[in-house]
Tab-separated table of C-alpha atoms and ligand atoms in Angstrom:
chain	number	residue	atom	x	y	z
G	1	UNK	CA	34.702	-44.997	-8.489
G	2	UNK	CA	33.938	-42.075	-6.435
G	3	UNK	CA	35.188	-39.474	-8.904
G	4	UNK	CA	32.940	-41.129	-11.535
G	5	UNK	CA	29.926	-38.703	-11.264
G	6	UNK	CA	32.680	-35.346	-11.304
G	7	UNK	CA	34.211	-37.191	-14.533
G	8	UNK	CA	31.064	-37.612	-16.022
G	9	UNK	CA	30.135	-33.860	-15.515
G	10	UNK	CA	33.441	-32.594	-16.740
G	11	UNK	CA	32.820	-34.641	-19.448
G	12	UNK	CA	29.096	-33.169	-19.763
G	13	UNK	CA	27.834	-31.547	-22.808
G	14	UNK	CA	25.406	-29.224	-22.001
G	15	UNK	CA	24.887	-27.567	-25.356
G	16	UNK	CA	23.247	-30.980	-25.654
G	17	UNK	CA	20.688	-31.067	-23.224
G	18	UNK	CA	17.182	-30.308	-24.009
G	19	UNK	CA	16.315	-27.360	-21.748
G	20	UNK	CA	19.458	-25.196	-23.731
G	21	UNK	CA	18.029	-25.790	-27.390
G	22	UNK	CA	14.607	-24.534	-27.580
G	23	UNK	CA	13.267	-20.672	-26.142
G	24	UNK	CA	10.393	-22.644	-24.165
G	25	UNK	CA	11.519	-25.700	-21.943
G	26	UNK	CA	13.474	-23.608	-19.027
G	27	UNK	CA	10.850	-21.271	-18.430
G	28	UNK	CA	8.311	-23.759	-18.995
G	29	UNK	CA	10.458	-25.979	-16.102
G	30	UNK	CA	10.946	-22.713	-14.099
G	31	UNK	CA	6.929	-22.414	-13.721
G	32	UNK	CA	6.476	-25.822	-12.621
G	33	UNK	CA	8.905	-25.509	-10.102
G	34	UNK	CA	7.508	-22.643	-8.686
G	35	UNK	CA	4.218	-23.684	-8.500
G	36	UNK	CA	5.464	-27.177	-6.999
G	37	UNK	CA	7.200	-25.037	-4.112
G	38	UNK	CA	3.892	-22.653	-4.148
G	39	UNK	CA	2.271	-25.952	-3.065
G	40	UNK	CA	4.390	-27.760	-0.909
G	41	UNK	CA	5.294	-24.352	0.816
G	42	UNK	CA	1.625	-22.842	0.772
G	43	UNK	CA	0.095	-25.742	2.444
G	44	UNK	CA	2.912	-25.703	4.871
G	45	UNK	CA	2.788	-22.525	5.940
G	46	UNK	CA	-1.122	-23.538	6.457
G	47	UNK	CA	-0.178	-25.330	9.557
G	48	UNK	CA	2.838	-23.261	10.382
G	49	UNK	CA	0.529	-20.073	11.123
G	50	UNK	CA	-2.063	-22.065	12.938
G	51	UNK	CA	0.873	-23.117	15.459
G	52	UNK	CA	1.937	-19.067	14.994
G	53	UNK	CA	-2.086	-19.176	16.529
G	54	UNK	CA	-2.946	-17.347	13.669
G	55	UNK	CA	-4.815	-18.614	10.637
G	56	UNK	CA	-7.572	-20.796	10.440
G	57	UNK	CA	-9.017	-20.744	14.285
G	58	UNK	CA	-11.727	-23.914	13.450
G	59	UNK	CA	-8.979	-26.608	12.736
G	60	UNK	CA	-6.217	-27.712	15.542
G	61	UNK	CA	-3.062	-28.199	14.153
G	62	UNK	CA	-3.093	-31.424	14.311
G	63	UNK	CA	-6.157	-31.425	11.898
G	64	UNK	CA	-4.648	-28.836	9.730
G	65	UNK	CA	-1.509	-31.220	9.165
G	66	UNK	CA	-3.556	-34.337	8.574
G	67	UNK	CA	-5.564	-32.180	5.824
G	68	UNK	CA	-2.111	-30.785	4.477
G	69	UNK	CA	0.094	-33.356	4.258
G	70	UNK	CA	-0.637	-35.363	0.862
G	71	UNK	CA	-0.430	-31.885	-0.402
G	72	UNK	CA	2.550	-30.679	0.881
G	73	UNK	CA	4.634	-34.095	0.029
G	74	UNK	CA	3.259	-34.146	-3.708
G	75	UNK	CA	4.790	-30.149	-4.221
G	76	UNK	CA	7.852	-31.868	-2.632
G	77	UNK	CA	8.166	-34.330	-5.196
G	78	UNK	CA	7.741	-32.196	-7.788
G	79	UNK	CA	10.441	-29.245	-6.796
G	80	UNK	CA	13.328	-31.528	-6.922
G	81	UNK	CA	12.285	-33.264	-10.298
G	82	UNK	CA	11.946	-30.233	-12.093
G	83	UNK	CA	14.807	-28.377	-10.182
G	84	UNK	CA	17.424	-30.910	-11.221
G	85	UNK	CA	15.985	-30.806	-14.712
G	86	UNK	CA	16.566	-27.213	-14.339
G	87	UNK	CA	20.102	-27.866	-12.826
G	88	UNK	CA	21.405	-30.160	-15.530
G	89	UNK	CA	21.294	-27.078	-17.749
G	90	UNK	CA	24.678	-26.168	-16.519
G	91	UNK	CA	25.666	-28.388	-13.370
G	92	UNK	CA	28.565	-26.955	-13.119
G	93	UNK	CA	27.662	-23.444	-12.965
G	94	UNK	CA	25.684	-24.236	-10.129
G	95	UNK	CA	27.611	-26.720	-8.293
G	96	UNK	CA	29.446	-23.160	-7.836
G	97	UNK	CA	27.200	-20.945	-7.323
G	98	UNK	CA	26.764	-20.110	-3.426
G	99	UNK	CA	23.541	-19.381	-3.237
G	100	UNK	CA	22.377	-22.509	-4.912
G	101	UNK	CA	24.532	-24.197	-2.446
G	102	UNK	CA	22.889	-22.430	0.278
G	103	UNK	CA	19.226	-22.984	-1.015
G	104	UNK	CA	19.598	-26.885	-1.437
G	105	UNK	CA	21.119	-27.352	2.187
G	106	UNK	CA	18.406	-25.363	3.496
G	107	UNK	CA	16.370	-27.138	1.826
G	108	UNK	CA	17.255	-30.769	3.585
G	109	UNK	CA	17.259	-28.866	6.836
G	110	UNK	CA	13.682	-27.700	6.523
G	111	UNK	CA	13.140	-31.264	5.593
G	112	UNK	CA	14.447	-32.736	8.311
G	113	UNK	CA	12.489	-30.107	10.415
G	114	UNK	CA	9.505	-30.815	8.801
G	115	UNK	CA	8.724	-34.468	9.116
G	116	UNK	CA	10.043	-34.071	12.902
G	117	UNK	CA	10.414	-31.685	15.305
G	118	UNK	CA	7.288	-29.658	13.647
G	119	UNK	CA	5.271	-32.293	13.378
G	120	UNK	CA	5.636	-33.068	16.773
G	121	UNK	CA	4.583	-29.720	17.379
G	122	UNK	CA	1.901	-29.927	15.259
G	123	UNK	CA	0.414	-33.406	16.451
G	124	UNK	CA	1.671	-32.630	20.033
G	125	UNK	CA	1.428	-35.266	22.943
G	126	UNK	CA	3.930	-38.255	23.342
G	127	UNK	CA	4.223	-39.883	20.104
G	128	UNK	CA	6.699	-38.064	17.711
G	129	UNK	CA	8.563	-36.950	20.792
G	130	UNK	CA	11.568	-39.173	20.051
G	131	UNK	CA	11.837	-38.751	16.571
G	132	UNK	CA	11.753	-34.799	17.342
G	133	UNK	CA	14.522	-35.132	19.848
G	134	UNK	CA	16.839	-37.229	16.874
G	135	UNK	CA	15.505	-34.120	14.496
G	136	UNK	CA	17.151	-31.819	17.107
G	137	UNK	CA	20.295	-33.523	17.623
G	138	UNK	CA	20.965	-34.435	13.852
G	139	UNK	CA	20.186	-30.587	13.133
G	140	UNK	CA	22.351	-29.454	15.701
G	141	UNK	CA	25.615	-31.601	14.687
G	142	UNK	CA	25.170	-31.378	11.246
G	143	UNK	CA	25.253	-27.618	11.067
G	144	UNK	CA	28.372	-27.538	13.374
G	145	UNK	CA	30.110	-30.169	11.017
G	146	UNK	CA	28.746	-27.541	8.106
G	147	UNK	CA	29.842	-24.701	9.612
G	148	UNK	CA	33.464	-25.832	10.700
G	149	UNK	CA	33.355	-27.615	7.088
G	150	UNK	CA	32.611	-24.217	5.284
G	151	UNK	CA	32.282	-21.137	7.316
G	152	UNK	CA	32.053	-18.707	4.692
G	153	UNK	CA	30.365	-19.896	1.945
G	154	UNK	CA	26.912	-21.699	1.136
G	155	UNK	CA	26.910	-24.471	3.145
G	156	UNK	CA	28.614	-22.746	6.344
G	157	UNK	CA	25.259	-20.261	6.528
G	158	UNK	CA	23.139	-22.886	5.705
G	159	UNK	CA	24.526	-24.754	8.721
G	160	UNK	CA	23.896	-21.755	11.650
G	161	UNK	CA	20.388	-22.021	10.905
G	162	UNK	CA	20.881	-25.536	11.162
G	163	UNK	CA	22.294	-25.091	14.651
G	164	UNK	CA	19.499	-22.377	15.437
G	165	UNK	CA	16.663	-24.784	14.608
G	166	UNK	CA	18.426	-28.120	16.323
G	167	UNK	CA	19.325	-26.294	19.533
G	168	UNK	CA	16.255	-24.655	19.834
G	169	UNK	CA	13.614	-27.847	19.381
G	170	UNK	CA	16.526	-29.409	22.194
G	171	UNK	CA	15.829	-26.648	24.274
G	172	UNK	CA	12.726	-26.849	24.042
G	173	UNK	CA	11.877	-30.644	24.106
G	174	UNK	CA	11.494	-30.617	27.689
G	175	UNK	CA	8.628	-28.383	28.151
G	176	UNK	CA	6.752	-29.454	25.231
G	177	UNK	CA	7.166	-33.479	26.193
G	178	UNK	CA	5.172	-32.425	29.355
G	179	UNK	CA	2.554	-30.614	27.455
G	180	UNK	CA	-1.009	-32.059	27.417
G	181	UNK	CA	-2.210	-33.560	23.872
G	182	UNK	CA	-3.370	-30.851	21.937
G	183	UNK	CA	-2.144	-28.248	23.795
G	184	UNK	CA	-0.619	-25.045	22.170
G	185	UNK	CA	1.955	-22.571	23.810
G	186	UNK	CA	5.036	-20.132	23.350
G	187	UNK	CA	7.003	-23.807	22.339
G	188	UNK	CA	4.487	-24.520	19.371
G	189	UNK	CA	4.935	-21.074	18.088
G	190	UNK	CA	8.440	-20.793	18.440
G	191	UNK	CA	8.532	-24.001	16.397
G	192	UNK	CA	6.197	-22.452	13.767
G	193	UNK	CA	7.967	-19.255	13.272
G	194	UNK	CA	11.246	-20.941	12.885
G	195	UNK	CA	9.879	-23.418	10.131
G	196	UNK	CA	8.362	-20.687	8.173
G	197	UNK	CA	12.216	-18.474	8.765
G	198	UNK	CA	13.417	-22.619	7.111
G	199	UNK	CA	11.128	-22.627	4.080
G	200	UNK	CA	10.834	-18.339	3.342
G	201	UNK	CA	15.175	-19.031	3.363
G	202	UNK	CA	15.103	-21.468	1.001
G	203	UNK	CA	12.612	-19.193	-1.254
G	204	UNK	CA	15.451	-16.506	-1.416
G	205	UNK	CA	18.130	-19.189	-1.701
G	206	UNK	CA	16.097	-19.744	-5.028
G	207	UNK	CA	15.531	-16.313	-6.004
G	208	UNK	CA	19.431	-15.425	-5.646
G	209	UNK	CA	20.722	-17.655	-7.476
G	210	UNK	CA	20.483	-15.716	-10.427
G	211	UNK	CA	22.467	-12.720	-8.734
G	212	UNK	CA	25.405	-14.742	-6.810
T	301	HEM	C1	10.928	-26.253	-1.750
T	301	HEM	C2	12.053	-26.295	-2.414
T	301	HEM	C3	12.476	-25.250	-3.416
T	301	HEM	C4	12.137	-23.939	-3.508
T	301	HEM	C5	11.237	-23.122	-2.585
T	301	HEM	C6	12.832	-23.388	-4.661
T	301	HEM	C7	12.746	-22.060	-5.048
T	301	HEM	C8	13.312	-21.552	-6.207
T	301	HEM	C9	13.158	-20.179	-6.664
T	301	HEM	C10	12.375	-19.077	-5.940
T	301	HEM	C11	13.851	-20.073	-7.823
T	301	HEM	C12	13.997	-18.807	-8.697
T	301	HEM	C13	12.974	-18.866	-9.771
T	301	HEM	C14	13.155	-17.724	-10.719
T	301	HEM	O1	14.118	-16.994	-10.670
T	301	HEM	O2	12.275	-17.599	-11.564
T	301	HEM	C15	14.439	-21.366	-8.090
T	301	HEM	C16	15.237	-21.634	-9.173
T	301	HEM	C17	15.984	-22.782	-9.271
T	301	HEM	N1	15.908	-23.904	-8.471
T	301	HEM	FE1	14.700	-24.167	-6.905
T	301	HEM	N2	13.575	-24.376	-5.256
T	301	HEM	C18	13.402	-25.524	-4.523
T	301	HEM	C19	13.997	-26.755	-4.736
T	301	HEM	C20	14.977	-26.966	-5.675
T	301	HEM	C21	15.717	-28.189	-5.810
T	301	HEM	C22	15.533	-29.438	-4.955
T	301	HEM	C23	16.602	-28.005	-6.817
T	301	HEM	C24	17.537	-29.019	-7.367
T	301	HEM	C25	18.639	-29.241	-7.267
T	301	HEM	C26	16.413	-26.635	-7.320
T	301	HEM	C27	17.112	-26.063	-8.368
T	301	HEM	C28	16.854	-24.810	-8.891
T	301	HEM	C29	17.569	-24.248	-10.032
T	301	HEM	C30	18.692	-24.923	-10.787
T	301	HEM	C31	17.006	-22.985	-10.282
T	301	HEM	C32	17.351	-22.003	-11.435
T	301	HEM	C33	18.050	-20.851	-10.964
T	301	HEM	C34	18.326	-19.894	-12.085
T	301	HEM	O3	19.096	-20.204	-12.977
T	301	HEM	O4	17.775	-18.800	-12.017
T	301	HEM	N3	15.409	-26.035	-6.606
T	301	HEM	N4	14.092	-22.252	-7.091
């Protein structure tokens, strides 16, 4: 059962597939995915620079992530749709290719970081706290499993700046769960400058792919 899905993309045709027999469907599918991740991204980076205390000065974080967030979630819907439409072009090709590998672990990373540990920062206070600790520790041991798992390659990389961003909301976490609602300090930043390093990676990740 659990070879089924390899089988079935050995078995793959992709002369077949749609986005291979016309000139206009992959770059058509290329343009929506970069404008979904020039949306989810954009609006991220929104908040990301207000915690960086830069930005828009007349909206607390907190604000600036309640005005983001539908925004930022519907561009992260629409990357993976039209990325694995993109993808089953030639699966195999880039089930290979290391910076594709790379790019879509990053990608679940910045994720994870995203709907935790920055949000706390972003929201600040008590609530979130606990979710951003969990954030921190699943961060932390699944970039050492990636990085024992595949030192070298996609994955291993992918999994030090896994172990960068657990260990570093972990270290952190004390200070910040002592820090006033709506606060801001050297933690928040820190945390801002190290989701934008996430997302800007995963950007690249993209962009190499057609060089690795
Ligand atoms: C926020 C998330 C994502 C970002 C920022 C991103 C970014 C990029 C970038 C910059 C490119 C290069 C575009 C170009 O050369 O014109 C790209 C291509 C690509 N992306 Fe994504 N991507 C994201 C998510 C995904 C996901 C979830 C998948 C699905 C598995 C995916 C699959 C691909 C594929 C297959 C290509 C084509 C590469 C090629 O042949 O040149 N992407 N992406």
């Amino acid at each position: 059962m659990f070879f089924l899905p390899l089988f079935a993309l050995l078995a793959y045709d992709p002369t077949a597939y749609p986005l291979n027999n016309n000139e206009w469907s992959f770059p058509l599918m290329e343009i929506i995915h970069i404008a979904g991740f020039a949306l989810s991204i954009g609006t991220i980076c929104v908040v990301d620079m207000r915690l960086l205390g830069v930005g828009i000065f007349h909206e607390a974080p907190s604000q600036a992530l309640k005005d983001t967030a539908t925004w930022s979630l519907a561009g992260l819907l629409l990357v993976p749709i039209t990325g694995f439409a993109i993808f089953f072009s030639d699966p195999l090709m880039y089930m290979h290719n290391q910076s594709f590998r790379f790019k879509v672990t990053v990608l679940t990373i910045a994720i994870i970081y995203n709907y935790t540990i920055r949000r706390w920062a972003a929201r600040t206070g008590p609530s979130g706290a606990t979710a951003a600790s969990i954030g921190g520790v699943i961060l932390l041991l699944g970039g050492l499993a990636l990085v024992i798992w595949d030192l070298h390659g996609g994955f291993g990389v992918a999994g030090m700046a896994s172990i960068i961003a657990g260990g570093l909301a972990l270290v952190l976490y004390p200070s910040m769960r002592k820090s006033p609602e709506g606060s801001w300090g050297t933690a928040h930043a820190l945390i801002g400058a190290v989701s934008v390093l996430l997302w800007v990676s995963v950007v690249f990740g993209g962009l190499f792919i057609a060089f690795v």
